[in-house]
PDB file of C-alpha atoms and ligand atoms in Angstrom:
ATOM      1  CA  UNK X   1       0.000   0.000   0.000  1.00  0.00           C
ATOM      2  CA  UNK X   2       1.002   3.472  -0.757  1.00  0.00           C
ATOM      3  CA  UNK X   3      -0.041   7.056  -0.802  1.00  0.00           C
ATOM      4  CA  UNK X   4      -0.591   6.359  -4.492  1.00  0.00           C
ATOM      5  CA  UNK X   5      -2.824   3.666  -3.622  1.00  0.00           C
ATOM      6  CA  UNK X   6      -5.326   6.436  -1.902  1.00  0.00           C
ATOM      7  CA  UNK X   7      -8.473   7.395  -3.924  1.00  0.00           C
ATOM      8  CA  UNK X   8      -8.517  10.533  -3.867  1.00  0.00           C
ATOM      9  CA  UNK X   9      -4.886  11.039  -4.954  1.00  0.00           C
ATOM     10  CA  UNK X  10      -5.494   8.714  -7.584  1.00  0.00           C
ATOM     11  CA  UNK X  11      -8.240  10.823  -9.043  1.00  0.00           C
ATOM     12  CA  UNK X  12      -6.225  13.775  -8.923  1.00  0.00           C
ATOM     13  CA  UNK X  13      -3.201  12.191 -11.165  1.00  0.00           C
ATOM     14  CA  UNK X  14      -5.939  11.526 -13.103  1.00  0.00           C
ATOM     15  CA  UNK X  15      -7.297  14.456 -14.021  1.00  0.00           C
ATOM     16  CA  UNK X  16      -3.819  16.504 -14.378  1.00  0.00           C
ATOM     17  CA  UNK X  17      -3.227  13.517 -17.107  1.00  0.00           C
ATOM     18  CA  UNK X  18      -6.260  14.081 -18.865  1.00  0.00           C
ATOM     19  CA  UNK X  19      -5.805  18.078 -18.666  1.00  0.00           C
ATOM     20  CA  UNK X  20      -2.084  17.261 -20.511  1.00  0.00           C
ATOM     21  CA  UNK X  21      -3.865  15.374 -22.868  1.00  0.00           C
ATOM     22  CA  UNK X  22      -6.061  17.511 -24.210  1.00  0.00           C
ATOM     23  CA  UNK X  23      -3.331  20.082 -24.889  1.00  0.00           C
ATOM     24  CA  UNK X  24      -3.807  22.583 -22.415  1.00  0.00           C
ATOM     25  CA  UNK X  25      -0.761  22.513 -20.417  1.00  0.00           C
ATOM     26  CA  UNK X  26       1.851  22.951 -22.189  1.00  0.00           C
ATOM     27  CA  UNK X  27       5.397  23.160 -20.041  1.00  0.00           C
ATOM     28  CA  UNK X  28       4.331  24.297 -16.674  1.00  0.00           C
ATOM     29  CA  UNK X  29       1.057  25.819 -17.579  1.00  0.00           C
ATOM     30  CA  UNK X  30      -2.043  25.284 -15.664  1.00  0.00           C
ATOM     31  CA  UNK X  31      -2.610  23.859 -12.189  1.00  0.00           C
ATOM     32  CA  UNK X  32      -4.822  21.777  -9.793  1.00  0.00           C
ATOM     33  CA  UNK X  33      -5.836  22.261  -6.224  1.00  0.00           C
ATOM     34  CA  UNK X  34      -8.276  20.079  -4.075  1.00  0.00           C
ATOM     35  CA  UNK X  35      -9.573  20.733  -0.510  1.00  0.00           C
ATOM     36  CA  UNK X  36      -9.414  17.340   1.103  1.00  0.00           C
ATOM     37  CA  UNK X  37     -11.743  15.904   3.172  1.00  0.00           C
ATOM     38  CA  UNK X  38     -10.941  14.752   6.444  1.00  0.00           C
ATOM     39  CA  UNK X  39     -11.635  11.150   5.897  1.00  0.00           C
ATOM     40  CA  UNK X  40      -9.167  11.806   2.750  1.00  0.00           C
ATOM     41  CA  UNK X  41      -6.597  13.705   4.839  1.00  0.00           C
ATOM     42  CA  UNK X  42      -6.688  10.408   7.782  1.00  0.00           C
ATOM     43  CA  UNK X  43      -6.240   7.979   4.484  1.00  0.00           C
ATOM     44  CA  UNK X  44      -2.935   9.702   3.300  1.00  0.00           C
ATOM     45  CA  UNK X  45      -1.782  10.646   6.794  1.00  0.00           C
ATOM     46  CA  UNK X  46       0.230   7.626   7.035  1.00  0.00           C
ATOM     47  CA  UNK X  47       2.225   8.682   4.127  1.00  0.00           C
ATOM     48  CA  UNK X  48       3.176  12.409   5.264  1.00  0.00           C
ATOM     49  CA  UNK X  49       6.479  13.595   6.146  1.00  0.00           C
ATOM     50  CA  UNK X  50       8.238  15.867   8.648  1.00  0.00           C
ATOM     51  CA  UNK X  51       6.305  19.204   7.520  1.00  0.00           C
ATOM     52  CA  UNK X  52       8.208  21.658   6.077  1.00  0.00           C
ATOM     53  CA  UNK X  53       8.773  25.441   6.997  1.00  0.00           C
ATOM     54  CA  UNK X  54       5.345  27.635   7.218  1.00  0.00           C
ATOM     55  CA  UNK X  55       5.847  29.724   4.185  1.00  0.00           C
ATOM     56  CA  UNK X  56       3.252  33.103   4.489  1.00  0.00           C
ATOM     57  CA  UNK X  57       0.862  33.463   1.598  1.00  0.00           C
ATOM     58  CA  UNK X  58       0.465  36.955   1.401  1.00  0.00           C
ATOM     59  CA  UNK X  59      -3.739  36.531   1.691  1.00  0.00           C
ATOM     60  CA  UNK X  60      -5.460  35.154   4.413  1.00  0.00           C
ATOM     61  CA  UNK X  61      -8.865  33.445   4.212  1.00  0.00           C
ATOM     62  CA  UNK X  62     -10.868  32.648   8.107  1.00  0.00           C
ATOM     63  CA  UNK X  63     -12.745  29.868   6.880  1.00  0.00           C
ATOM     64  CA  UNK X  64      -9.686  27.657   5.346  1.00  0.00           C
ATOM     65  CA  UNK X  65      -7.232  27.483   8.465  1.00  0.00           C
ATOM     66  CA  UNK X  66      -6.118  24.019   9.127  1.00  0.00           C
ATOM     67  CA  UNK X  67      -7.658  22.562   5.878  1.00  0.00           C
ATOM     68  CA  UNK X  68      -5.116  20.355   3.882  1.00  0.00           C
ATOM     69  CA  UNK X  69      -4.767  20.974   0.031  1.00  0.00           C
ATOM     70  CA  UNK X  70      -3.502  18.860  -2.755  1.00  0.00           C
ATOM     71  CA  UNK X  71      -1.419  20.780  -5.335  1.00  0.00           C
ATOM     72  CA  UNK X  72       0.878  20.825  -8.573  1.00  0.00           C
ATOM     73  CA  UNK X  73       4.442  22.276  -7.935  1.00  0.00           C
ATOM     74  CA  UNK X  74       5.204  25.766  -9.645  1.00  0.00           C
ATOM     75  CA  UNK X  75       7.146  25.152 -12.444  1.00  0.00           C
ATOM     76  CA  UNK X  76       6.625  21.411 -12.930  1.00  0.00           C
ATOM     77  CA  UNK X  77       4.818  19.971 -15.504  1.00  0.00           C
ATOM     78  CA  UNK X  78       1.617  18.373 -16.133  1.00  0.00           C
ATOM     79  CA  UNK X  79       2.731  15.914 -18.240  1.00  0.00           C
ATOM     80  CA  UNK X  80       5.165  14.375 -15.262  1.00  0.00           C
ATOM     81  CA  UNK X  81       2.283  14.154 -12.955  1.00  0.00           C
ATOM     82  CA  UNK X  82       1.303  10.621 -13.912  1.00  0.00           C
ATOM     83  CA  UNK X  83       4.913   9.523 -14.353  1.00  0.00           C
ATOM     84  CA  UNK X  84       5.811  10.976 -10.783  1.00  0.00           C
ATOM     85  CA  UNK X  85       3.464  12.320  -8.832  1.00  0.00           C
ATOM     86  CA  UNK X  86       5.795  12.483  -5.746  1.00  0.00           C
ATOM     87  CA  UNK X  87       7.947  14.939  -7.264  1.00  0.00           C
ATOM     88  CA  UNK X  88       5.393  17.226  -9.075  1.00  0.00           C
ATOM     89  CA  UNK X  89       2.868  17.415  -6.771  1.00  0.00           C
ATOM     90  CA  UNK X  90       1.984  17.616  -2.766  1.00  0.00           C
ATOM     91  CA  UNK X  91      -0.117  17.917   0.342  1.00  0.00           C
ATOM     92  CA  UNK X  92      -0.302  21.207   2.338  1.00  0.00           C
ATOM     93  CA  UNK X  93      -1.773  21.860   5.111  1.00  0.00           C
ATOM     94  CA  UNK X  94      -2.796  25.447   6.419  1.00  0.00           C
ATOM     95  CA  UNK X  95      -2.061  26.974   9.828  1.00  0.00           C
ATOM     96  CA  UNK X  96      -5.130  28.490  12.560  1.00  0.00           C
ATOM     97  CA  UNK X  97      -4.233  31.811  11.103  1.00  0.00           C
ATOM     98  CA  UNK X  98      -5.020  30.416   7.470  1.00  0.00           C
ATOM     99  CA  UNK X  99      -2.089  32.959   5.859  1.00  0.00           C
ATOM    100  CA  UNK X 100       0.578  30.055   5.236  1.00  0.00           C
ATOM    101  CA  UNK X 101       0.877  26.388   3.915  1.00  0.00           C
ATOM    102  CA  UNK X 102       3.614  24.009   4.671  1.00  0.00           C
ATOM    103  CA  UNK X 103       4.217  21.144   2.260  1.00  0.00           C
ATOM    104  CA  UNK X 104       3.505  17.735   4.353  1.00  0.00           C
ATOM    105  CA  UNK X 105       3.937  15.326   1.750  1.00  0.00           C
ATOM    106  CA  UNK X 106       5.700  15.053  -2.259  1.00  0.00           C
ATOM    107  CA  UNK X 107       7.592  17.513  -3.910  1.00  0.00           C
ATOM    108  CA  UNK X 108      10.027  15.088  -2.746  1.00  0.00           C
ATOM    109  CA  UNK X 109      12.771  16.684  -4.967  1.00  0.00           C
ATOM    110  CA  UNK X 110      12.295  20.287  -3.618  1.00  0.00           C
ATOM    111  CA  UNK X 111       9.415  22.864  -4.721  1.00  0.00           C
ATOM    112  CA  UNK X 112       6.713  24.120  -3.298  1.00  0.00           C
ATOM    113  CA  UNK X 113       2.994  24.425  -4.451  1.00  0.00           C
ATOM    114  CA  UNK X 114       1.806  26.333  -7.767  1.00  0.00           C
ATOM    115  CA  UNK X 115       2.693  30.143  -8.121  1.00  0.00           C
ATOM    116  CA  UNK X 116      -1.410  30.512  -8.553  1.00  0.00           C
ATOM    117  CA  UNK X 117      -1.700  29.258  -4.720  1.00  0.00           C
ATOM    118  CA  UNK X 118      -2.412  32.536  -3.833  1.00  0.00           C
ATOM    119  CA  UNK X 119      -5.318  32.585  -6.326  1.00  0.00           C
ATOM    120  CA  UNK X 120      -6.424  28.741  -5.856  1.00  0.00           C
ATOM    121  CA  UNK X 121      -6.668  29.850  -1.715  1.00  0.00           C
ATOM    122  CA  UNK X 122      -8.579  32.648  -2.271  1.00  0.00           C
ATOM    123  CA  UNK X 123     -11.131  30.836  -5.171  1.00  0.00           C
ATOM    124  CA  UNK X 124     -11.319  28.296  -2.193  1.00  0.00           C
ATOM    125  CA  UNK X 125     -12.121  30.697   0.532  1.00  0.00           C
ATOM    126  CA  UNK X 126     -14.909  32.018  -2.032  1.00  0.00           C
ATOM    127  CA  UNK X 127     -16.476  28.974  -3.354  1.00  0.00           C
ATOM    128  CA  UNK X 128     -16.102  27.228  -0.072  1.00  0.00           C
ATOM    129  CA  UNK X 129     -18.483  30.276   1.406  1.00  0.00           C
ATOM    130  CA  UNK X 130     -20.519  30.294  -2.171  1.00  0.00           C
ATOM    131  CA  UNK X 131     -21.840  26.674  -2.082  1.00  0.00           C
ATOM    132  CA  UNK X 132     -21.825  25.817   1.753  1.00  0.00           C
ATOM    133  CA  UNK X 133     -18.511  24.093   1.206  1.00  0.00           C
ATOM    134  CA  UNK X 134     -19.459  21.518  -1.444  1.00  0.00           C
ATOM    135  CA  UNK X 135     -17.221  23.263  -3.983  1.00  0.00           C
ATOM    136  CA  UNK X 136     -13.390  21.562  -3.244  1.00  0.00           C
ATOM    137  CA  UNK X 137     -11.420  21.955  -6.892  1.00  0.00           C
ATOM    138  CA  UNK X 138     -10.238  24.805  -8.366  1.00  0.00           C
ATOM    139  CA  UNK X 139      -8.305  24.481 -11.487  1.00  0.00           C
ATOM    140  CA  UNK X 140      -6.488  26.362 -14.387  1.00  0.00           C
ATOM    141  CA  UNK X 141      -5.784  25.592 -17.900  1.00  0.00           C
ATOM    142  CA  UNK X 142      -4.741  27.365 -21.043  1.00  0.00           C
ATOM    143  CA  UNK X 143      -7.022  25.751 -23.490  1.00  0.00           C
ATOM    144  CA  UNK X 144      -6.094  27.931 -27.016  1.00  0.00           C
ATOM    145  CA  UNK X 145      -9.812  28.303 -28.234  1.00  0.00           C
ATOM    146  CA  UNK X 146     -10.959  30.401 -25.281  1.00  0.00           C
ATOM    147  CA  UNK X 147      -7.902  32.517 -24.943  1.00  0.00           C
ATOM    148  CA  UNK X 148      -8.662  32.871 -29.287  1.00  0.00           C
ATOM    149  CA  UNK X 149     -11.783  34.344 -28.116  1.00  0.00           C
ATOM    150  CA  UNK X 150     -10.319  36.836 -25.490  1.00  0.00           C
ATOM    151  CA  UNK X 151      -8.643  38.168 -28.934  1.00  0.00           C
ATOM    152  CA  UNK X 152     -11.994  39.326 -30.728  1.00  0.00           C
ATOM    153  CA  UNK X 153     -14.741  40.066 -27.869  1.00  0.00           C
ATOM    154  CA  UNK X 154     -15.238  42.579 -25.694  1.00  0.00           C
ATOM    155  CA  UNK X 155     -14.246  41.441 -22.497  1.00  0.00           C
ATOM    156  CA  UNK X 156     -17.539  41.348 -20.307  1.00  0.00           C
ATOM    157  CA  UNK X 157     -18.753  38.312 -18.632  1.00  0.00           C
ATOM    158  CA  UNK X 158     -21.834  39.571 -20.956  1.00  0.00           C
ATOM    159  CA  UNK X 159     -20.334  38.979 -23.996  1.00  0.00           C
ATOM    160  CA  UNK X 160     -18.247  35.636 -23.267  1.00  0.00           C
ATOM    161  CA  UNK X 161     -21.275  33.837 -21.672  1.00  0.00           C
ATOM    162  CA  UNK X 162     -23.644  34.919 -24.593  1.00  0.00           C
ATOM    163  CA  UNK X 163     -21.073  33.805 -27.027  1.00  0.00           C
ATOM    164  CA  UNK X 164     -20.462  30.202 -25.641  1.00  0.00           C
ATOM    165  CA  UNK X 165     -24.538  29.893 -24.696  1.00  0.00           C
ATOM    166  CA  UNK X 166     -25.096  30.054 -28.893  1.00  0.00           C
ATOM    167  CA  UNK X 167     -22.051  28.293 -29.597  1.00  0.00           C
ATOM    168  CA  UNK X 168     -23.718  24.531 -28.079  1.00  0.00           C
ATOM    169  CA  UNK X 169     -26.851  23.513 -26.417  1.00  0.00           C
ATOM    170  CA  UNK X 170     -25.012  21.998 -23.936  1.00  0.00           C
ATOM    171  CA  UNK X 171     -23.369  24.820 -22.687  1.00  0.00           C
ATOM    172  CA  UNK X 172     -26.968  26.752 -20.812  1.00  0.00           C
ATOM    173  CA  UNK X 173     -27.367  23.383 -19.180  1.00  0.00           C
ATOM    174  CA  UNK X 174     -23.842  22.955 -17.992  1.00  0.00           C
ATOM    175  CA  UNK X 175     -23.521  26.761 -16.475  1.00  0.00           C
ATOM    176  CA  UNK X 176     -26.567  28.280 -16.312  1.00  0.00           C
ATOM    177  CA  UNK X 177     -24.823  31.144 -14.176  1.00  0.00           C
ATOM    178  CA  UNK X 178     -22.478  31.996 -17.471  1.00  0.00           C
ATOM    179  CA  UNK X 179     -18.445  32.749 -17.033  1.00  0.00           C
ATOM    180  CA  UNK X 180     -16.312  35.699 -15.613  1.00  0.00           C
ATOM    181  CA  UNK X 181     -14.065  37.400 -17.186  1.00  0.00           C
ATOM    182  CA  UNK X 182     -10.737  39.292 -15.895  1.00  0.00           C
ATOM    183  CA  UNK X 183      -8.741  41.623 -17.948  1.00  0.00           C
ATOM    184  CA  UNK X 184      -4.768  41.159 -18.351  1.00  0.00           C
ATOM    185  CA  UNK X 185      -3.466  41.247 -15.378  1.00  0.00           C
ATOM    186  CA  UNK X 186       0.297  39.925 -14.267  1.00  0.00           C
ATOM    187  CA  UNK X 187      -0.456  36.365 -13.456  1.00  0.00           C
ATOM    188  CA  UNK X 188       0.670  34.808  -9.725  1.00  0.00           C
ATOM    189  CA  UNK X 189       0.413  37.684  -7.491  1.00  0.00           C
ATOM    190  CA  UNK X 190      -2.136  39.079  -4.918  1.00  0.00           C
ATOM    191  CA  UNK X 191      -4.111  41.911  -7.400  1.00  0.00           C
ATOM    192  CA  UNK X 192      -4.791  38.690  -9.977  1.00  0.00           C
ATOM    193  CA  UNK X 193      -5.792  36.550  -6.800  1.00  0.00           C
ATOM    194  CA  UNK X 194      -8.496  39.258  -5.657  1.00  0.00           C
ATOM    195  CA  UNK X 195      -9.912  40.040  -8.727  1.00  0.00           C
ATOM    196  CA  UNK X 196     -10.684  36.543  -9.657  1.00  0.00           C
ATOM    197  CA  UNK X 197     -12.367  35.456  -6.011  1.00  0.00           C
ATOM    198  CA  UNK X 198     -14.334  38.550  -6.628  1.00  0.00           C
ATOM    199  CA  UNK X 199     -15.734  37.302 -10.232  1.00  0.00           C
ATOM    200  CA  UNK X 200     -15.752  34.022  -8.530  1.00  0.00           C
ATOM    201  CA  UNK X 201     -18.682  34.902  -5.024  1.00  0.00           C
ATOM    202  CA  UNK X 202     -21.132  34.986  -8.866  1.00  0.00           C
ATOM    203  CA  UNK X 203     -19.116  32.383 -11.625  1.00  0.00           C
ATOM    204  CA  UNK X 204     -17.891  29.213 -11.145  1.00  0.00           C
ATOM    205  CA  UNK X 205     -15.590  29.743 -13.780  1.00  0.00           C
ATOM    206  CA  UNK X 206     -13.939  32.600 -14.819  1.00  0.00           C
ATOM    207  CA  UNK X 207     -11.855  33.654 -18.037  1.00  0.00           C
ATOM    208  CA  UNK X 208      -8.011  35.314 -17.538  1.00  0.00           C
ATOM    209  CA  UNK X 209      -8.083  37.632 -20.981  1.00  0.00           C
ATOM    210  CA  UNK X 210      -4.866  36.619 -23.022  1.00  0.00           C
ATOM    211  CA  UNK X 211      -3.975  33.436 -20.657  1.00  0.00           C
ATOM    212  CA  UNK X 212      -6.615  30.899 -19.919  1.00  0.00           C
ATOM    213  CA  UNK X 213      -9.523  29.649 -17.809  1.00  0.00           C
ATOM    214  CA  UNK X 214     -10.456  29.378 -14.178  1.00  0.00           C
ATOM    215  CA  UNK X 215     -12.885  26.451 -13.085  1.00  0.00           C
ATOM    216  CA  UNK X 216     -14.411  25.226  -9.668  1.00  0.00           C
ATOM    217  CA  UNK X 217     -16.116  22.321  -8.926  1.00  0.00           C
ATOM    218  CA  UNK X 218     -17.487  19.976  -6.399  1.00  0.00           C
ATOM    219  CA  UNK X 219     -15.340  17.151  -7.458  1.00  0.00           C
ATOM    220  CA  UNK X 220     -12.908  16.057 -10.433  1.00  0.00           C
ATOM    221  CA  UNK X 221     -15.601  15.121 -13.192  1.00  0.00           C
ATOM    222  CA  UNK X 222     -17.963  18.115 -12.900  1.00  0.00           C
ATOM    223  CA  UNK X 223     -14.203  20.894 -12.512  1.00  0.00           C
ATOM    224  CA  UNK X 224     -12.665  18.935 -15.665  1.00  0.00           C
ATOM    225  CA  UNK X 225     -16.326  18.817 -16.992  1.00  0.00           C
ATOM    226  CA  UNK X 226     -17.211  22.454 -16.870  1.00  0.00           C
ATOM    227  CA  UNK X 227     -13.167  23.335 -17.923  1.00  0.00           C
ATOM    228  CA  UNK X 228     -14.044  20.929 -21.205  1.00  0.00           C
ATOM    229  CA  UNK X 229     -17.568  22.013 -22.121  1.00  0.00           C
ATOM    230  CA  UNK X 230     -15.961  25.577 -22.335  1.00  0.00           C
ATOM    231  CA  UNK X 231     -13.492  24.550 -24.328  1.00  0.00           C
ATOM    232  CA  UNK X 232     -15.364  22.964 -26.832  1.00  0.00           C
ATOM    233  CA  UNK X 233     -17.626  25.515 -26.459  1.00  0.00           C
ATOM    234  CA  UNK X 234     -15.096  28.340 -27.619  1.00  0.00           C
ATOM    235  CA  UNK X 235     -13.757  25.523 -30.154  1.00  0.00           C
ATOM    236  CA  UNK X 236     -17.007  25.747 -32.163  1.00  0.00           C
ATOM    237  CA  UNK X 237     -17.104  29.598 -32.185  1.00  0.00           C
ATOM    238  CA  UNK X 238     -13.725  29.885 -32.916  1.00  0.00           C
ATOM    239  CA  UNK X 239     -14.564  27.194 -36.121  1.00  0.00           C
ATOM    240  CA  UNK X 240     -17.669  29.189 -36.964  1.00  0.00           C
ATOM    241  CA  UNK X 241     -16.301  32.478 -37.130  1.00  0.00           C
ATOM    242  CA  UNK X 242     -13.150  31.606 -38.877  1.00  0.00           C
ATOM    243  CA  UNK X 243     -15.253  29.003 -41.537  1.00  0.00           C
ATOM    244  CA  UNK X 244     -17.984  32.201 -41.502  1.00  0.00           C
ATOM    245  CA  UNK X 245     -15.424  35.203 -42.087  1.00  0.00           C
ATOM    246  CA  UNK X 246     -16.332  36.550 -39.042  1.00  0.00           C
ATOM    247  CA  UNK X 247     -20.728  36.408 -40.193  1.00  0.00           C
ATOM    248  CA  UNK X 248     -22.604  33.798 -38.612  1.00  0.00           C
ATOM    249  CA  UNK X 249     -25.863  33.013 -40.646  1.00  0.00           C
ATOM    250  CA  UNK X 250     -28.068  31.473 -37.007  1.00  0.00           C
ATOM    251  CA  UNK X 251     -27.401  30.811 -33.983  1.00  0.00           C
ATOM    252  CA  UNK X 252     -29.388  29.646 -30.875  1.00  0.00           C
ATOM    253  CA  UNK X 253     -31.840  32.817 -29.891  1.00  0.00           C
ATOM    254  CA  UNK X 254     -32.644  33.668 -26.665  1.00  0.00           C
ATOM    255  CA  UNK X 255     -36.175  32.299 -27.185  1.00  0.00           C
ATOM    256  CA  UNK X 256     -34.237  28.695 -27.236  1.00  0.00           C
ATOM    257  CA  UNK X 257     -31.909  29.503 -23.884  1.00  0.00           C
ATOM    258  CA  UNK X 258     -35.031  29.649 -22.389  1.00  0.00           C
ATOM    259  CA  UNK X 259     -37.018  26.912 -23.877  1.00  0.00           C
ATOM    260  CA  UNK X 260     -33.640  25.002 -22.748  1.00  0.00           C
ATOM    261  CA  UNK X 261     -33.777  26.350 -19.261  1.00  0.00           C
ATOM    262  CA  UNK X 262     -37.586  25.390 -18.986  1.00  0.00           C
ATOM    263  CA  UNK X 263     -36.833  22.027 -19.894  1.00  0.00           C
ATOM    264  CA  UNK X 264     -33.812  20.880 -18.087  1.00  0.00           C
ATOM    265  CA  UNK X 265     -34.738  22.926 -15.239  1.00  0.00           C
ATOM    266  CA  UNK X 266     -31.496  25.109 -15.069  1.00  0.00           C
ATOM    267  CA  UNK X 267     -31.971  28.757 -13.772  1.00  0.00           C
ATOM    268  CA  UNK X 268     -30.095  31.157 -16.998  1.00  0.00           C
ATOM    269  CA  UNK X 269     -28.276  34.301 -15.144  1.00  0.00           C
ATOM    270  CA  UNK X 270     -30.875  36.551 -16.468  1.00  0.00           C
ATOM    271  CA  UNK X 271     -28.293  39.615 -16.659  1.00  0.00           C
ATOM    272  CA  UNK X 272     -27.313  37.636 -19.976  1.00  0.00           C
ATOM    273  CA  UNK X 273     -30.392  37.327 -22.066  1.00  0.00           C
ATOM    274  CA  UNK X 274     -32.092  40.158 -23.750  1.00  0.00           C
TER     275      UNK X 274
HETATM  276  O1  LIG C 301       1.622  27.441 -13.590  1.00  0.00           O
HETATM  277  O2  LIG C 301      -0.262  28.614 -15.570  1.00  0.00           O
HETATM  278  O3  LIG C 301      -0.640  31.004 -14.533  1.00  0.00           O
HETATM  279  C1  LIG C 301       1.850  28.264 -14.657  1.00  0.00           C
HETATM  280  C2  LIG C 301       0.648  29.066 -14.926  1.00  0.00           C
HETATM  281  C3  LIG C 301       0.593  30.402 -14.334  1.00  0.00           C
HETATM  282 ZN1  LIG C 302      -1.635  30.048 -16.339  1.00  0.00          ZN
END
């Protein structure tokens, strides 16, 4: 038996394998955090090792002190997860102050958690709040067709959510509430950290203009879900427009959003529909 043995860490190499095969983490890019659970956390304690040094976050968050957090390295890669997960990702846990992290297991050839852990904490501390703490995954990707689309729309939560609404049926149905959408902004630090968890008390998902895509999620299928129904979403508008010249001839009205809400019993963010 071995730490790699554990559910839950199993689904999490998982899903950073499936993220690096469907292109959107190249090199470092993109990373993967999950709030465990403390059944989760008493599975895997056998495995930890002497903690490391509290390192200070920089943001603080009351509701996730003492929570323990899986998480890719900064600078390692995606693609090595599944090939070595000890040495590309790790277990933190968070102090009773819930400002710093100390790595209690992997990373076993030095590191320390993604540069977005700032961000990831703070999404956490939202979502956590948001959906009574159901939501546990936060996770970010650079899949190319939505960061095409930060190129040639306006960038409103109005226009992106409209856009990928029309651009599959699928996409009302899996968020109803519609996408975020931050402008350029130096990645990693606090400022890019706030502004998402603010986009993020509304959106479970929100768009970094010129970068990629934040997603949050109960669990590993509905966060990898919602990251790949975007996707494909932006995928077919991207086709469309380029196939088009830029005209599209129809498109799903807002007569069908709603006859698609009605049906499948999803609430549309009315802000979005004319
Ligand atoms: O981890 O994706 O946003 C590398 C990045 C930073
Ligand atoms: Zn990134």
């Amino acid at each position: 038996m071995s730490i790699l043995d554990v559910e839950v860490i199993r689904s999490y190499i998982r899903m950073c394998d499936d993220g690096w095969q469907q292109g959107w983490h190249e090199r470092n890019g993109g990373n993967l955090t999950y709030r465990m659970r403390p059944e989760e956390v008493e599975q895997c304690r056998p495995f930890f090792a002497t903690p490391g040094q509290w390192v200070n976050m920089g943001v603080r968050a009351d509701n996730l002190t003492g929570e323990y957090f899986i998480s890719t390295g900064s600078g390692n890669f995606f693609r090595n997860v599944i090939l070595a997960p000890q040495d590309n990702i790790c277990i933190v846990e968070i102090n009773d102050r819930g400002d710093s992290w100390r790595i209690v297991w992997g990373l076993e050839q030095g590191g320390r958690p993604t540069s977005e852990f700032p961000s990831h904490f703070l999404n956490h501390s939202v979502r956590k709040t948001a959906t009574d703490g159901k939501n546990r995954v936060i996770y970010h990707a650079h899949p190319a067709n939505i960061i095409a689309m930060t190129y040639i729309l306006p960038l409103t939560s109005r226009d992106f959510t409209r856009a990928l609404w029309q651009s599959a049926t699928e996409c009302p149905i899996v968020f109803p509430g519609g996408v975020g959408v931050v402008p350029w902004m130096v990645p990693g630090g606090a400022d890019i950290a706030l502004a998402t968890s603010e986009l993020m008390r509304e959106f479970d998902a929100a768009v970094w203009a010129h970068h990629g895509l934040f997603c949050s999620g109960p669990d590993f299928d509905i966060t990898f879900g919602l990251m790949h129904t975007i996707e494909k979403g932006a995928q077919i508008f991207i086709l469309a427009m380029a196939a088009g010249q830029g005209k599209l001839r129809q498109t799903i009205t807002d007569d069908n959003l709603r006859a698609i809400a009605r049906d499948f019993g999803v609430t549309l963010n009315e802000n979005f529909l004319d």
